[in-house]
Coordinates of N, CA and C in Angstrom, one line a residue:
M1 N 0.8 -1.2 0.0 CA 0.0 0.0 0.0 C 0.9 1.3 0.0
E2 N 1.9 1.2 0.8 CA 2.8 2.4 0.8 C 3.4 2.7 -0.5
D3 N 3.8 1.6 -1.2 CA 4.4 1.8 -2.6 C 3.4 2.4 -3.5
I4 N 2.2 2.0 -3.4 CA 1.1 2.5 -4.3 C 0.9 4.0 -4.1
L5 N 0.8 4.4 -2.8 CA 0.7 5.8 -2.4 C 1.8 6.6 -2.9
R6 N 3.1 6.1 -2.8 CA 4.2 6.8 -3.2 C 4.2 7.0 -4.7
K7 N 3.8 5.9 -5.5 CA 3.7 6.0 -6.9 C 2.6 7.0 -7.3
R8 N 1.5 7.1 -6.6 CA 0.5 8.1 -7.0 C 1.0 9.5 -6.7
A9 N 1.7 9.7 -5.6 CA 2.3 11.0 -5.3 C 3.3 11.4 -6.4
S10 N 4.1 10.5 -6.8 CA 5.1 10.7 -7.8 C 4.4 11.1 -9.2
D11 N 3.4 10.4 -9.5 CA 2.7 10.7 -10.8 C 2.0 12.1 -10.7
R12 N 1.5 12.4 -9.5 CA 0.9 13.8 -9.4 C 1.9 14.8 -9.6
H13 N 3.1 14.6 -9.0 CA 4.1 15.6 -9.1 C 4.6 15.7 -10.5
A14 N 4.8 14.6 -11.2 CA 5.2 14.6 -12.6 C 4.2 15.4 -13.4
D15 N 2.9 15.2 -13.2 CA 1.9 15.9 -13.9 C 2.0 17.4 -13.7
L16 N 2.2 17.8 -12.4 CA 2.4 19.2 -12.0 C 3.6 19.8 -12.7
M17 N 4.7 19.1 -12.7 CA 5.9 19.7 -13.3 C 5.7 19.8 -14.9
D18 N 5.1 18.9 -15.5 CA 4.8 19.0 -16.9 C 3.9 20.2 -17.2
H19 N 2.9 20.4 -16.3 CA 2.0 21.5 -16.5 C 2.7 22.8 -16.3
V20 N 3.6 22.9 -15.4 CA 4.4 24.1 -15.1 C 5.3 24.4 -16.3
Y21 N 6.0 23.4 -16.9 CA 7.0 23.6 -17.8 C 6.6 23.4 -19.3
R22 N 5.4 23.0 -19.5 CA 5.0 22.7 -20.9 C 5.2 23.9 -21.8
S23 N 4.8 25.1 -21.3 CA 5.0 26.3 -22.2 C 6.3 27.0 -21.9
Q24 N 7.1 26.5 -21.0 CA 8.3 27.2 -20.7 C 9.6 26.5 -21.1
S25 N 9.5 25.2 -21.4 CA 10.8 24.4 -21.5 C 11.6 25.0 -22.7
G26 N 11.0 25.5 -23.7 CA 11.8 26.1 -24.8 C 12.5 27.4 -24.5
I27 N 12.0 28.1 -23.6 CA 12.6 29.4 -23.2 C 13.2 29.4 -21.8
Y28 N 13.2 28.2 -21.2 CA 13.7 28.1 -19.8 C 15.1 28.7 -19.6
D29 N 16.0 28.2 -20.4 CA 17.4 28.6 -20.2 C 17.6 30.1 -20.4
L30 N 16.9 30.6 -21.4 CA 17.1 32.1 -21.7 C 16.6 32.9 -20.5
T31 N 15.5 32.5 -19.9 CA 14.9 33.3 -18.8 C 15.6 33.1 -17.4
R32 N 16.0 31.8 -17.2 CA 16.5 31.5 -15.8 C 17.9 31.9 -15.6
K33 N 18.6 32.3 -16.6 CA 20.0 32.6 -16.4 C 20.2 33.9 -15.6
Y34 N 19.1 34.7 -15.5 CA 19.1 36.0 -14.8 C 18.9 35.8 -13.3
Y35 N 18.3 34.7 -12.9 CA 18.1 34.6 -11.4 C 18.4 33.2 -10.8
L36 N 18.8 32.2 -11.6 CA 19.3 31.0 -11.0 C 20.8 31.2 -10.8
L37 N 21.2 31.9 -9.7 CA 22.5 32.3 -9.5 C 23.3 31.3 -8.6
G38 N 24.5 30.9 -9.1 CA 25.3 30.0 -8.3 C 25.5 28.7 -9.0
R39 N 24.8 28.5 -10.2 CA 25.0 27.2 -10.9 C 26.4 27.0 -11.4
D40 N 27.0 28.0 -12.0 CA 28.3 27.8 -12.6 C 29.4 27.6 -11.5
Q41 N 29.2 28.3 -10.4 CA 30.1 28.0 -9.3 C 30.1 26.6 -8.8
L42 N 28.9 26.0 -8.7 CA 28.8 24.6 -8.4 C 29.5 23.7 -9.4
I43 N 29.3 24.0 -10.7 CA 29.9 23.2 -11.7 C 31.4 23.2 -11.6
E44 N 32.0 24.4 -11.4 CA 33.4 24.6 -11.3 C 34.0 23.8 -10.1
A45 N 33.2 23.7 -9.0 CA 33.7 23.0 -7.8 C 33.5 21.5 -7.8
L46 N 32.9 20.9 -8.8 CA 32.6 19.5 -8.9 C 33.9 18.7 -8.8
D47 N 34.8 19.0 -9.6 CA 36.1 18.3 -9.6 C 36.0 16.8 -9.5
P48 N 35.3 16.2 -10.4 CA 35.2 14.7 -10.4 C 36.6 14.0 -10.7
P49 N 36.8 12.8 -10.2 CA 38.1 12.1 -10.6 C 38.0 11.7 -12.0
P50 N 39.2 11.6 -12.7 CA 39.2 11.1 -14.1 C 38.4 9.8 -14.3
G51 N 37.5 9.9 -15.2 CA 36.6 8.7 -15.4 C 35.5 8.6 -14.5
G52 N 35.4 9.5 -13.6 CA 34.3 9.4 -12.5 C 32.9 9.6 -13.1
R53 N 32.0 9.2 -12.4 CA 30.6 9.3 -12.7 C 29.9 10.5 -12.0
V54 N 29.2 11.3 -12.8 CA 28.6 12.5 -12.3 C 27.1 12.4 -12.6
L55 N 26.2 12.7 -11.6 CA 24.8 12.6 -11.8 C 24.2 13.9 -11.4
E56 N 23.3 14.5 -12.3 CA 22.4 15.6 -11.9 C 21.0 15.1 -11.7
I57 N 20.5 15.4 -10.5 CA 19.1 15.1 -10.2 C 18.3 16.3 -10.5
G58 N 17.2 16.1 -11.3 CA 16.4 17.3 -11.7 C 17.2 18.1 -12.8
C59 N 17.6 17.4 -13.8 CA 18.5 18.0 -14.8 C 17.8 19.0 -15.7
G60 N 16.4 19.0 -15.8 CA 15.7 19.9 -16.6 C 16.1 19.9 -18.1
T61 N 16.5 21.0 -18.6 CA 16.9 21.1 -20.0 C 18.3 20.6 -20.3
A62 N 19.0 20.1 -19.3 CA 20.4 19.6 -19.4 C 21.4 20.7 -19.6
R63 N 21.0 21.9 -19.3 CA 21.9 23.1 -19.4 C 23.2 22.9 -18.6
N64 N 22.9 22.4 -17.3 CA 24.1 22.3 -16.4 C 25.0 21.1 -16.8
L65 N 24.3 20.0 -17.3 CA 25.1 18.9 -17.7 C 26.0 19.2 -18.9
V66 N 25.5 20.0 -19.9 CA 26.2 20.4 -21.0 C 27.4 21.2 -20.6
Q67 N 27.2 22.2 -19.7 CA 28.3 23.0 -19.2 C 29.3 22.2 -18.4
A68 N 28.8 21.3 -17.6 CA 29.8 20.4 -16.8 C 30.6 19.5 -17.7
A69 N 30.0 19.0 -18.7 CA 30.7 18.1 -19.6 C 31.9 18.9 -20.3
K70 N 31.7 20.2 -20.5 CA 32.7 21.0 -21.2 C 33.9 21.3 -20.1
V71 N 33.5 21.5 -18.9 CA 34.4 21.9 -17.9 C 35.2 20.7 -17.4
W72 N 34.6 19.5 -17.4 CA 35.2 18.3 -16.9 C 35.1 17.2 -18.0
P73 N 35.9 17.3 -19.0 CA 35.8 16.4 -20.2 C 36.2 14.9 -19.9
D74 N 36.8 14.6 -18.8 CA 37.2 13.2 -18.5 C 36.1 12.4 -17.7
A75 N 35.0 13.1 -17.4 CA 34.0 12.4 -16.5 C 32.9 11.9 -17.4
E76 N 32.1 10.9 -16.8 CA 30.9 10.4 -17.4 C 29.7 11.2 -16.8
F77 N 28.7 11.6 -17.6 CA 27.6 12.4 -17.1 C 26.3 11.7 -17.3
Y78 N 25.5 11.8 -16.3 CA 24.1 11.2 -16.3 C 23.2 12.3 -15.7
G79 N 21.9 12.2 -16.1 CA 20.9 13.1 -15.5 C 19.5 12.5 -15.6
F80 N 18.7 12.9 -14.7 CA 17.3 12.5 -14.8 C 16.4 13.6 -14.3
D81 N 15.1 13.6 -14.8 CA 14.1 14.6 -14.4 C 12.8 13.9 -14.4
I82 N 11.9 14.5 -13.6 CA 10.5 13.9 -13.5 C 9.6 14.4 -14.7
S83 N 10.0 15.5 -15.3 CA 9.2 16.2 -16.3 C 9.6 15.7 -17.7
S84 N 8.6 15.0 -18.4 CA 8.9 14.6 -19.8 C 9.0 15.8 -20.7
E85 N 8.3 16.9 -20.3 CA 8.5 18.1 -21.2 C 9.9 18.7 -21.1
M86 N 10.5 18.7 -20.0 CA 11.9 19.2 -19.9 C 12.8 18.3 -20.6
L87 N 12.6 17.0 -20.5 CA 13.5 16.0 -21.1 C 13.5 16.1 -22.6
K88 N 12.3 16.5 -23.2 CA 12.3 16.7 -24.6 C 13.3 17.8 -25.0
T89 N 13.2 18.9 -24.3 CA 14.2 20.0 -24.6 C 15.6 19.5 -24.3
A90 N 15.8 18.8 -23.2 CA 17.2 18.3 -22.9 C 17.8 17.5 -24.0
R91 N 17.0 16.6 -24.5 CA 17.5 15.7 -25.6 C 17.8 16.5 -26.9
K92 N 17.0 17.5 -27.1 CA 17.4 18.4 -28.3 C 18.7 19.2 -28.0
N93 N 18.9 19.6 -26.8 CA 20.1 20.3 -26.4 C 21.3 19.4 -26.6
L94 N 21.2 18.2 -26.1 CA 22.3 17.3 -26.3 C 22.7 17.0 -27.7
A95 N 21.6 16.8 -28.5 CA 21.9 16.6 -30.0 C 22.5 17.8 -30.6
H96 N 22.0 19.0 -30.2 CA 22.6 20.2 -30.8 C 24.1 20.4 -30.4
G97 N 24.4 20.0 -29.2 CA 25.8 20.1 -28.7 C 26.6 18.9 -29.0
R98 N 26.1 17.9 -29.7 CA 26.8 16.7 -30.1 C 27.3 16.0 -28.8
L99 N 26.5 15.9 -27.8 CA 26.9 15.3 -26.5 C 26.1 14.1 -26.2
T100 N 25.3 13.6 -27.1 CA 24.5 12.4 -26.8 C 25.3 11.2 -26.4
D101 N 26.6 11.2 -26.8 CA 27.4 10.0 -26.5 C 28.1 10.2 -25.1
R102 N 28.1 11.4 -24.5 CA 28.7 11.7 -23.3 C 27.8 11.9 -22.1
I103 N 26.5 12.2 -22.4 CA 25.5 12.4 -21.4 C 24.3 11.5 -21.6
T104 N 24.0 10.8 -20.6 CA 22.9 9.8 -20.6 C 21.7 10.4 -19.8
L105 N 20.5 10.4 -20.3 CA 19.4 10.9 -19.6 C 18.4 9.8 -19.3
F106 N 17.7 10.0 -18.2 CA 16.6 9.1 -17.8 C 15.4 9.9 -17.3
Q107 N 14.3 9.3 -17.2 CA 13.1 10.0 -16.5 C 12.9 9.3 -15.2
G108 N 12.8 10.1 -14.2 CA 12.6 9.5 -12.8 C 12.3 10.6 -11.8
D109 N 12.0 10.1 -10.6 CA 11.6 11.0 -9.5 C 12.7 11.1 -8.5
A110 N 13.0 12.3 -8.1 CA 14.0 12.5 -7.1 C 13.6 11.9 -5.7
G111 N 12.3 11.6 -5.6 CA 11.9 11.0 -4.3 C 12.4 9.6 -4.2
N112 N 12.8 9.0 -5.3 CA 13.3 7.6 -5.3 C 14.3 7.5 -6.5
P113 N 15.5 8.2 -6.3 CA 16.4 8.3 -7.5 C 17.0 7.0 -8.0
A114 N 17.1 6.0 -7.2 CA 17.7 4.8 -7.6 C 16.9 4.1 -8.7
L115 N 15.6 4.3 -8.6 CA 14.7 3.7 -9.6 C 14.8 4.3 -11.0
A116 N 15.4 5.5 -11.1 CA 15.5 6.2 -12.4 C 16.6 5.5 -13.3
M117 N 17.4 4.7 -12.7 CA 18.6 4.2 -13.5 C 18.7 2.7 -13.3
P118 N 19.4 2.0 -14.2 CA 19.7 0.6 -14.1 C 20.6 0.4 -12.8
P119 N 20.5 -0.8 -12.2 CA 21.3 -1.1 -11.0 C 22.8 -0.9 -11.2
A120 N 23.3 -1.1 -12.3 CA 24.8 -1.0 -12.6 C 25.2 0.5 -12.5
L121 N 24.3 1.4 -12.5 CA 24.7 2.8 -12.5 C 24.3 3.5 -11.2
R122 N 24.1 2.8 -10.1 CA 23.6 3.4 -8.9 C 24.7 3.8 -7.9
K123 N 25.9 4.1 -8.4 CA 27.0 4.6 -7.6 C 27.7 5.7 -8.4
F124 N 27.9 6.9 -7.7 CA 28.4 8.1 -8.4 C 29.5 8.7 -7.5
D125 N 30.4 9.3 -8.2 CA 31.5 10.1 -7.5 C 31.0 11.5 -7.1
R126 N 30.2 12.0 -8.0 CA 29.6 13.4 -7.7 C 28.1 13.3 -8.1
I127 N 27.3 13.9 -7.3 CA 25.9 14.1 -7.6 C 25.6 15.6 -7.3
F128 N 24.8 16.2 -8.1 CA 24.4 17.6 -7.8 C 22.9 17.9 -8.1
L129 N 22.4 18.8 -7.3 CA 21.0 19.3 -7.5 C 21.1 20.8 -7.6
S130 N 20.6 21.3 -8.7 CA 20.6 22.8 -8.9 C 19.2 23.3 -9.0
F131 N 18.9 24.1 -7.9 CA 17.6 24.7 -7.8 C 16.5 23.7 -8.0
C132 N 16.6 22.6 -7.4 CA 15.7 21.4 -7.5 C 15.0 21.1 -6.2
L133 N 15.8 21.1 -5.1 CA 15.2 20.8 -3.8 C 14.0 21.6 -3.4
S134 N 14.0 22.9 -3.9 CA 12.9 23.7 -3.5 C 11.6 23.4 -4.2
M135 N 11.6 22.4 -5.1 CA 10.5 21.9 -5.8 C 10.2 20.4 -5.5
I136 N 10.9 19.8 -4.7 CA 10.7 18.4 -4.3 C 9.9 18.3 -3.0
P137 N 8.7 17.7 -3.0 CA 7.9 17.7 -1.8 C 8.6 17.1 -0.6
D138 N 9.2 15.9 -0.8 CA 9.9 15.2 0.3 C 11.4 15.5 0.1
W139 N 11.8 16.7 0.3 CA 13.2 17.0 0.0 C 14.2 16.4 1.0
Q140 N 13.8 16.2 2.2 CA 14.7 15.5 3.2 C 14.9 14.0 2.8
G141 N 13.8 13.4 2.4 CA 14.0 12.0 1.9 C 14.8 11.9 0.7
A142 N 14.7 12.9 -0.2 CA 15.4 12.9 -1.5 C 16.9 13.0 -1.2
I143 N 17.3 13.8 -0.2 CA 18.7 13.9 0.2 C 19.2 12.6 0.7
R144 N 18.5 12.0 1.6 CA 18.9 10.8 2.2 C 19.2 9.7 1.1
Q145 N 18.2 9.6 0.2 CA 18.4 8.6 -0.8 C 19.5 8.9 -1.8
T146 N 19.7 10.2 -2.0 CA 20.8 10.6 -2.9 C 22.2 10.3 -2.3
I147 N 22.3 10.5 -1.0 CA 23.6 10.2 -0.4 C 23.9 8.7 -0.5
A148 N 22.8 7.9 -0.5 CA 23.0 6.4 -0.6 C 23.6 6.1 -2.0
L149 N 23.5 7.0 -2.9 CA 24.0 6.7 -4.3 C 25.5 7.1 -4.4
L150 N 26.0 7.8 -3.4 CA 27.4 8.2 -3.5 C 28.4 7.0 -3.3
A151 N 29.4 7.0 -4.1 CA 30.5 6.1 -3.8 C 31.3 6.6 -2.7
P152 N 32.1 5.7 -2.0 CA 33.0 6.2 -0.9 C 33.9 7.3 -1.4
G153 N 33.9 8.4 -0.6 CA 34.7 9.6 -0.9 C 34.0 10.5 -1.9
G154 N 32.7 10.2 -2.2 CA 31.9 11.0 -3.1 C 31.4 12.2 -2.5
E155 N 30.8 13.1 -3.3 CA 30.4 14.4 -2.9 C 29.0 14.7 -3.5
L156 N 28.1 15.3 -2.7 CA 26.8 15.8 -3.1 C 26.9 17.3 -3.1
H157 N 26.7 18.0 -4.2 CA 26.7 19.4 -4.4 C 25.3 19.9 -4.6
I158 N 24.9 20.9 -3.8 CA 23.6 21.5 -3.8 C 23.7 23.0 -4.0
V159 N 22.9 23.6 -4.9 CA 22.6 25.0 -4.9 C 21.2 25.2 -5.1
D160 N 20.6 26.2 -4.3 CA 19.2 26.5 -4.4 C 19.0 27.9 -3.8
F161 N 17.7 28.3 -3.9 CA 17.4 29.6 -3.2 C 17.6 29.5 -1.7
G162 N 18.3 30.6 -1.2 CA 18.5 30.7 0.2 C 17.3 31.5 0.8
Q163 N 17.6 32.1 1.9 CA 16.6 32.9 2.6 C 16.8 34.4 2.4
S164 N 17.8 34.8 1.5 CA 18.0 36.2 1.2 C 18.3 37.0 2.5
E165 N 19.0 36.3 3.4 CA 19.1 36.8 4.8 C 19.8 38.2 4.9
K166 N 20.6 38.6 3.9 CA 21.3 39.9 4.0 C 20.7 40.8 3.0
L167 N 19.6 40.6 2.5 CA 18.9 41.4 1.5 C 17.7 42.1 2.2
P168 N 17.2 43.2 1.7 CA 16.1 43.9 2.3 C 14.8 43.0 2.5
P169 N 14.1 43.1 3.6 CA 12.9 42.3 3.9 C 11.9 42.4 2.8
S170 N 11.7 43.6 2.2 CA 10.8 43.8 1.1 C 11.1 42.9 -0.1
F171 N 12.4 42.8 -0.4 CA 12.9 42.0 -1.5 C 12.6 40.5 -1.2
R172 N 12.8 40.1 0.0 CA 12.6 38.7 0.4 C 11.1 38.3 0.2
R173 N 10.2 39.3 0.6 CA 8.8 39.0 0.6 C 8.3 38.9 -0.9
I174 N 8.8 39.8 -1.7 CA 8.4 39.8 -3.1 C 8.9 38.5 -3.8
L175 N 10.2 38.2 -3.5 CA 10.8 37.0 -4.1 C 10.0 35.7 -3.7
Q176 N 9.7 35.6 -2.5 CA 9.0 34.4 -2.0 C 7.6 34.3 -2.7
Q177 N 6.9 35.4 -2.8 CA 5.6 35.4 -3.4 C 5.7 35.0 -4.9
W178 N 6.7 35.5 -5.6 CA 6.9 35.2 -7.0 C 7.3 33.8 -7.2
L179 N 8.2 33.2 -6.3 CA 8.6 31.8 -6.5 C 7.4 30.9 -6.2
A180 N 6.5 31.3 -5.3 CA 5.4 30.4 -5.0 C 4.5 30.2 -6.3
L181 N 4.5 31.2 -7.2 CA 3.7 31.0 -8.4 C 4.2 29.8 -9.2
F182 N 5.5 29.4 -9.0 CA 6.0 28.3 -9.8 C 6.2 27.1 -8.9
H183 N 5.5 27.1 -7.7 CA 5.6 26.0 -6.8 C 7.0 25.7 -6.3
V184 N 7.7 26.9 -6.0 CA 9.0 26.8 -5.5 C 9.0 27.3 -4.1
E185 N 9.6 26.5 -3.2 CA 9.6 26.9 -1.7 C 11.1 26.7 -1.2
P186 N 11.8 27.8 -1.0 CA 13.1 27.7 -0.5 C 13.1 27.0 0.8
R187 N 14.1 26.1 1.0 CA 14.1 25.2 2.2 C 14.9 25.9 3.3
K188 N 14.2 26.6 4.2 CA 14.9 27.4 5.2 C 15.6 26.5 6.2
H189 N 15.2 25.3 6.4 CA 15.8 24.4 7.4 C 16.9 23.5 6.7
L190 N 17.3 23.7 5.5 CA 18.2 22.9 4.8 C 19.6 22.8 5.5
R191 N 20.1 23.9 6.0 CA 21.4 23.9 6.7 C 21.3 23.0 7.9
R192 N 20.3 23.2 8.7 CA 20.1 22.5 10.0 C 20.0 21.0 9.7
F193 N 19.2 20.7 8.6 CA 19.0 19.2 8.3 C 20.3 18.6 7.9
L194 N 21.1 19.3 7.1 CA 22.4 18.7 6.7 C 23.4 18.5 7.9
T195 N 23.3 19.4 8.8 CA 24.2 19.3 10.0 C 23.8 18.1 10.8
E196 N 22.5 17.9 11.0 CA 22.0 16.7 11.7 C 22.3 15.4 10.9
L197 N 22.3 15.5 9.6 CA 22.6 14.3 8.8 C 24.1 14.0 8.9
D198 N 24.9 15.0 9.1 CA 26.4 14.8 9.2 C 26.6 13.9 10.4
C199 N 26.0 14.2 11.6 CA 26.2 13.4 12.8 C 25.6 12.0 12.6
E200 N 24.5 11.9 11.9 CA 23.8 10.6 11.7 C 24.6 9.7 10.8
T201 N 25.1 10.2 9.7 CA 25.7 9.4 8.6 C 27.2 9.5 8.5
G202 N 27.8 10.5 9.2 CA 29.3 10.6 9.0 C 29.7 11.5 7.9
T203 N 28.8 12.1 7.2 CA 29.1 13.0 6.1 C 29.7 14.3 6.8
R204 N 30.3 15.2 5.9 CA 30.7 16.5 6.4 C 30.2 17.5 5.4
S205 N 29.4 18.4 5.9 CA 28.8 19.4 5.0 C 29.4 20.8 5.1
E206 N 29.6 21.4 4.0 CA 30.1 22.8 3.9 C 29.0 23.7 3.4
F207 N 28.8 24.8 4.1 CA 27.8 25.8 3.8 C 28.4 27.0 3.1
I208 N 27.9 27.4 1.9 CA 28.5 28.5 1.2 C 27.4 29.4 0.7
P209 N 27.1 30.4 1.5 CA 26.0 31.4 1.1 C 26.6 32.3 0.0
Q210 N 25.7 32.7 -0.9 CA 26.1 33.5 -2.1 C 25.1 34.6 -2.3
Y211 N 25.7 35.7 -2.9 CA 24.8 36.8 -3.2 C 23.9 37.3 -2.1
R212 N 24.6 37.5 -0.9 CA 23.9 38.0 0.3 C 22.8 37.0 0.7
G213 N 23.0 35.8 0.5 CA 22.0 34.8 0.9 C 20.9 34.5 -0.1
Y214 N 21.0 35.2 -1.3 CA 20.0 34.9 -2.3 C 20.0 33.4 -2.7
S215 N 21.2 32.9 -2.8 CA 21.3 31.4 -3.1 C 22.2 30.8 -2.0
W216 N 22.0 29.6 -1.7 CA 22.8 28.8 -0.8 C 23.4 27.7 -1.5
R217 N 24.7 27.4 -1.2 CA 25.4 26.3 -1.9 C 26.0 25.4 -0.8
F218 N 25.9 24.1 -1.0 CA 26.4 23.1 0.0 C 27.2 22.1 -0.7
V219 N 28.2 21.6 0.0 CA 29.0 20.4 -0.5 C 28.9 19.4 0.7
V220 N 28.4 18.3 0.4 CA 28.2 17.2 1.4 C 29.2 16.1 1.0
R221 N 30.2 15.9 1.8 CA 31.3 14.9 1.5 C 31.1 13.6 2.3
L222 N 31.1 12.5 1.6 CA 31.0 11.2 2.2 C 32.4 10.7 2.4
P223 N 32.8 10.3 3.6 CA 34.1 9.8 3.9 C 34.5 8.6 3.0
A224 N 35.8 8.4 2.7 CA 36.2 7.3 1.9 C 36.0 6.0 2.7
K225 N 36.1 6.1 4.1 CA 35.8 5.0 5.0 C 34.8 5.5 6.0
E226 N 34.0 4.7 6.6 CA 33.0 5.0 7.5 C 33.6 5.7 8.8
A227 N 33.1 6.8 9.1 CA 33.7 7.6 10.3 C 32.6 7.6 11.4
P228 N 33.0 7.5 12.7 CA 32.1 7.6 13.8 C 31.6 9.0 13.9
C229 N 30.4 9.2 14.5 CA 29.9 10.6 14.8 C 30.6 11.2 15.9
S230 N 31.1 12.4 15.8 CA 31.8 13.1 16.9 C 30.9 13.8 17.8
G231 N 29.6 14.0 17.4 CA 28.7 14.7 18.2 C 28.8 16.2 18.0
E232 N 29.7 16.7 17.1 CA 29.8 18.1 16.9 C 28.9 18.6 15.8
A233 N 28.4 19.8 15.9 CA 27.6 20.4 14.9 C 28.5 20.8 13.7

């Protein structure tokens, strides 16, 4: 019964994302470059090992994957998205950039990322989410399951809307109202959740606020060997 309910929730979210992006997928990259700030810094920081596997969850139009493949030519790249509308544009972008042999796409739900890919592909050296967590209903569960896909010594990179904590309150209020129109909810407890997860799983999280808190960036590092919890925040 639980699996059936989860599948229904996933299908509803997929329908919602297709509805949101059906009319936007073709112009998404042109419009989002002005306010999805911090994506390129995340890509530059990935630094995958030679031959390493890199996965983007919620890859959308594959804009980030195309850029990352150029910056890190020795890595293998994979991505998936819940929206079939976005994936249509993503496949066109890969064909246009002649990257279909370097980037593999799947359709799947971030709520259960392992099911988006064949079993042989379920370990990655780097995984990243770019302005995606703010649209995932069970974002905490998604992070937990994503970390389970990391190879020893792997890293999870996240960038998303922050709390604009060093920007004027009027700007924060208007931004949050505008984002809500697109079913986007910045995760104000993300930093605290990752700190708690560090103690629970042995990961080590780095918090990197950008643009006066407009965007938050995190790097979650999985030890090469299992480490005991120190009890420190």
